[in-house]
């Protein structure tokens, strides 16, 4: 991941031409750095575990049938999470990789190319930053700090969140980057967050990492996050199970 960042990402940070950026859909960008990074990581992971498919964000965009690979053993790659930030010359952004089997993440890695922060976890073995094992921390603030993104909500849902959820928290901006938002949930910067869109490359590694740190990431009904449910939306994250319960109760009341 570090080599990929040094090779394809960092040299292009704040150095992209207009031709290097493509809009895949409304407010959904891809850059030449995304594509080169995914190609390199895909080749490297295939060599690491021959026969295990690699499900990358850009590969799925080109061939949606690859989504079907998420139900078995697979690597999941987000070459640049936070592409919108990267394309506009802003931090944060990061690389995310997960290893999954039977629809569940069993290991995850999150690398921040600018700071060198390396978050990683294996199921049942705890969460780490570098060699240091970490435990999720709450902010200790009253009211708790909530990072709430409404980017993928329709207008009625946005208004409901603002009326029924936001008043119970000190609401802060999300970084538009799951590779940064998940660490914020465990490192005492944010207490809770929720995500509407829950694609595997955005969430597999981070959800596992926060859960292994002692926080809680789960669907609003309490069921665990699975990588092989591409059409399912909604997920709540929190620095502690108690904070998760509080947001889940409010979320359940949304129309």
PDB file of N, CA and C in Angstrom, residues 4 34-60 66 75-79 95 97:
ATOM      1  N   UNK A   4       2.402   1.632  -3.439  1.00  0.00           N
ATOM      2  CA  UNK A   4       1.401   2.109  -4.392  1.00  0.00           C
ATOM      3  C   UNK A   4       1.169   3.603  -4.247  1.00  0.00           C
ATOM      4  N   UNK A  34      -6.348   6.691  -9.235  1.00  0.00           N
ATOM      5  CA  UNK A  34      -7.212   5.594  -8.779  1.00  0.00           C
ATOM      6  C   UNK A  34      -6.966   4.351  -9.627  1.00  0.00           C
ATOM      7  N   UNK A  35      -6.995   4.537 -10.925  1.00  0.00           N
ATOM      8  CA  UNK A  35      -6.894   3.393 -11.831  1.00  0.00           C
ATOM      9  C   UNK A  35      -5.525   2.726 -11.754  1.00  0.00           C
ATOM     10  N   UNK A  36      -4.469   3.517 -11.716  1.00  0.00           N
ATOM     11  CA  UNK A  36      -3.130   2.939 -11.652  1.00  0.00           C
ATOM     12  C   UNK A  36      -2.909   2.210 -10.316  1.00  0.00           C
ATOM     13  N   UNK A  37      -3.409   2.798  -9.241  1.00  0.00           N
ATOM     14  CA  UNK A  37      -3.250   2.172  -7.928  1.00  0.00           C
ATOM     15  C   UNK A  37      -4.007   0.855  -7.868  1.00  0.00           C
ATOM     16  N   UNK A  38      -5.234   0.834  -8.368  1.00  0.00           N
ATOM     17  CA  UNK A  38      -6.009  -0.405  -8.343  1.00  0.00           C
ATOM     18  C   UNK A  38      -5.355  -1.484  -9.202  1.00  0.00           C
ATOM     19  N   UNK A  39      -4.840  -1.107 -10.356  1.00  0.00           N
ATOM     20  CA  UNK A  39      -4.183  -2.087 -11.218  1.00  0.00           C
ATOM     21  C   UNK A  39      -2.964  -2.689 -10.518  1.00  0.00           C
ATOM     22  N   UNK A  40      -2.176  -1.854  -9.871  1.00  0.00           N
ATOM     23  CA  UNK A  40      -0.989  -2.348  -9.181  1.00  0.00           C
ATOM     24  C   UNK A  40      -1.374  -3.259  -8.013  1.00  0.00           C
ATOM     25  N   UNK A  41      -2.328  -2.815  -7.188  1.00  0.00           N
ATOM     26  CA  UNK A  41      -2.723  -3.614  -6.030  1.00  0.00           C
ATOM     27  C   UNK A  41      -3.379  -4.926  -6.453  1.00  0.00           C
ATOM     28  N   UNK A  42      -4.156  -4.892  -7.507  1.00  0.00           N
ATOM     29  CA  UNK A  42      -4.793  -6.115  -7.999  1.00  0.00           C
ATOM     30  C   UNK A  42      -3.737  -7.139  -8.411  1.00  0.00           C
ATOM     31  N   UNK A  43      -2.742  -6.694  -9.144  1.00  0.00           N
ATOM     32  CA  UNK A  43      -1.661  -7.604  -9.561  1.00  0.00           C
ATOM     33  C   UNK A  43      -0.910  -8.154  -8.348  1.00  0.00           C
ATOM     34  N   UNK A  44      -0.619  -7.282  -7.378  1.00  0.00           N
ATOM     35  CA  UNK A  44       0.134  -7.705  -6.198  1.00  0.00           C
ATOM     36  C   UNK A  44      -0.660  -8.690  -5.347  1.00  0.00           C
ATOM     37  N   UNK A  45      -1.950  -8.444  -5.163  1.00  0.00           N
ATOM     38  CA  UNK A  45      -2.774  -9.324  -4.339  1.00  0.00           C
ATOM     39  C   UNK A  45      -2.992 -10.680  -5.008  1.00  0.00           C
ATOM     40  N   UNK A  46      -3.094 -10.691  -6.315  1.00  0.00           N
ATOM     41  CA  UNK A  46      -3.228 -11.961  -7.026  1.00  0.00           C
ATOM     42  C   UNK A  46      -1.974 -12.815  -6.864  1.00  0.00           C
ATOM     43  N   UNK A  47      -0.823 -12.164  -6.823  1.00  0.00           N
ATOM     44  CA  UNK A  47       0.412 -12.902  -6.597  1.00  0.00           C
ATOM     45  C   UNK A  47       0.499 -13.397  -5.151  1.00  0.00           C
ATOM     46  N   UNK A  48      -0.037 -12.600  -4.235  1.00  0.00           N
ATOM     47  CA  UNK A  48       0.001 -12.967  -2.819  1.00  0.00           C
ATOM     48  C   UNK A  48      -0.871 -14.172  -2.542  1.00  0.00           C
ATOM     49  N   UNK A  49      -2.047 -14.209  -3.165  1.00  0.00           N
ATOM     50  CA  UNK A  49      -2.971 -15.336  -2.988  1.00  0.00           C
ATOM     51  C   UNK A  49      -3.564 -15.725  -4.341  1.00  0.00           C
ATOM     52  N   UNK A  50      -2.829 -16.516  -5.108  1.00  0.00           N
ATOM     53  CA  UNK A  50      -3.342 -16.927  -6.429  1.00  0.00           C
ATOM     54  C   UNK A  50      -4.699 -17.613  -6.301  1.00  0.00           C
ATOM     55  N   UNK A  51      -5.576 -17.257  -7.193  1.00  0.00           N
ATOM     56  CA  UNK A  51      -6.897 -17.877  -7.198  1.00  0.00           C
ATOM     57  C   UNK A  51      -7.949 -17.139  -6.413  1.00  0.00           C
ATOM     58  N   UNK A  52      -7.540 -16.200  -5.558  1.00  0.00           N
ATOM     59  CA  UNK A  52      -8.515 -15.404  -4.811  1.00  0.00           C
ATOM     60  C   UNK A  52      -8.841 -14.157  -5.621  1.00  0.00           C
ATOM     61  N   UNK A  53     -10.095 -13.947  -6.006  1.00  0.00           N
ATOM     62  CA  UNK A  53     -10.428 -12.796  -6.837  1.00  0.00           C
ATOM     63  C   UNK A  53     -10.257 -11.467  -6.109  1.00  0.00           C
ATOM     64  N   UNK A  54     -10.003 -10.440  -6.887  1.00  0.00           N
ATOM     65  CA  UNK A  54      -9.875  -9.087  -6.358  1.00  0.00           C
ATOM     66  C   UNK A  54     -11.066  -8.271  -6.844  1.00  0.00           C
ATOM     67  N   UNK A  55     -11.821  -7.731  -5.913  1.00  0.00           N
ATOM     68  CA  UNK A  55     -12.985  -6.899  -6.237  1.00  0.00           C
ATOM     69  C   UNK A  55     -12.610  -5.452  -5.944  1.00  0.00           C
ATOM     70  N   UNK A  56     -12.263  -4.723  -6.996  1.00  0.00           N
ATOM     71  CA  UNK A  56     -11.869  -3.331  -6.844  1.00  0.00           C
ATOM     72  C   UNK A  56     -12.978  -2.393  -7.270  1.00  0.00           C
ATOM     73  N   UNK A  57     -13.005  -1.224  -6.682  1.00  0.00           N
ATOM     74  CA  UNK A  57     -14.073  -0.271  -6.995  1.00  0.00           C
ATOM     75  C   UNK A  57     -14.136   0.032  -8.485  1.00  0.00           C
ATOM     76  N   UNK A  58     -12.995   0.314  -9.093  1.00  0.00           N
ATOM     77  CA  UNK A  58     -13.007   0.691 -10.504  1.00  0.00           C
ATOM     78  C   UNK A  58     -13.274  -0.510 -11.403  1.00  0.00           C
ATOM     79  N   UNK A  59     -12.822  -1.687 -11.006  1.00  0.00           N
ATOM     80  CA  UNK A  59     -13.112  -2.890 -11.783  1.00  0.00           C
ATOM     81  C   UNK A  59     -14.604  -3.172 -11.790  1.00  0.00           C
ATOM     82  N   UNK A  60     -15.266  -2.975 -10.647  1.00  0.00           N
ATOM     83  CA  UNK A  60     -16.718  -3.188 -10.576  1.00  0.00           C
ATOM     84  C   UNK A  60     -17.455  -2.162 -11.424  1.00  0.00           C
ATOM     85  N   UNK A  66     -18.762  -8.419 -11.220  1.00  0.00           N
ATOM     86  CA  UNK A  66     -17.754  -8.770 -10.216  1.00  0.00           C
ATOM     87  C   UNK A  66     -18.310  -8.711  -8.794  1.00  0.00           C
ATOM     88  N   UNK A  75     -10.460 -10.450  -2.146  1.00  0.00           N
ATOM     89  CA  UNK A  75      -9.871  -9.189  -1.721  1.00  0.00           C
ATOM     90  C   UNK A  75     -10.811  -8.066  -2.155  1.00  0.00           C
ATOM     91  N   UNK A  76     -10.917  -7.023  -1.357  1.00  0.00           N
ATOM     92  CA  UNK A  76     -11.740  -5.857  -1.676  1.00  0.00           C
ATOM     93  C   UNK A  76     -10.836  -4.629  -1.635  1.00  0.00           C
ATOM     94  N   UNK A  77     -10.825  -3.860  -2.716  1.00  0.00           N
ATOM     95  CA  UNK A  77      -9.864  -2.758  -2.841  1.00  0.00           C
ATOM     96  C   UNK A  77     -10.563  -1.439  -3.162  1.00  0.00           C
ATOM     97  N   UNK A  78     -10.263  -0.438  -2.367  1.00  0.00           N
ATOM     98  CA  UNK A  78     -10.601   0.950  -2.701  1.00  0.00           C
ATOM     99  C   UNK A  78      -9.278   1.662  -2.910  1.00  0.00           C
ATOM    100  N   UNK A  79      -8.881   1.903  -4.169  1.00  0.00           N
ATOM    101  CA  UNK A  79      -7.536   2.425  -4.422  1.00  0.00           C
ATOM    102  C   UNK A  79      -7.297   3.818  -3.857  1.00  0.00           C
ATOM    103  N   UNK A  95      -5.979   4.596   1.165  1.00  0.00           N
ATOM    104  CA  UNK A  95      -6.135   3.312   0.494  1.00  0.00           C
ATOM    105  C   UNK A  95      -6.774   2.344   1.481  1.00  0.00           C
ATOM    106  N   UNK A  97      -8.024  -1.789   1.939  1.00  0.00           N
ATOM    107  CA  UNK A  97      -8.055  -3.164   1.451  1.00  0.00           C
ATOM    108  C   UNK A  97      -8.676  -4.034   2.537  1.00  0.00           C
TER     109      UNK A  97
END
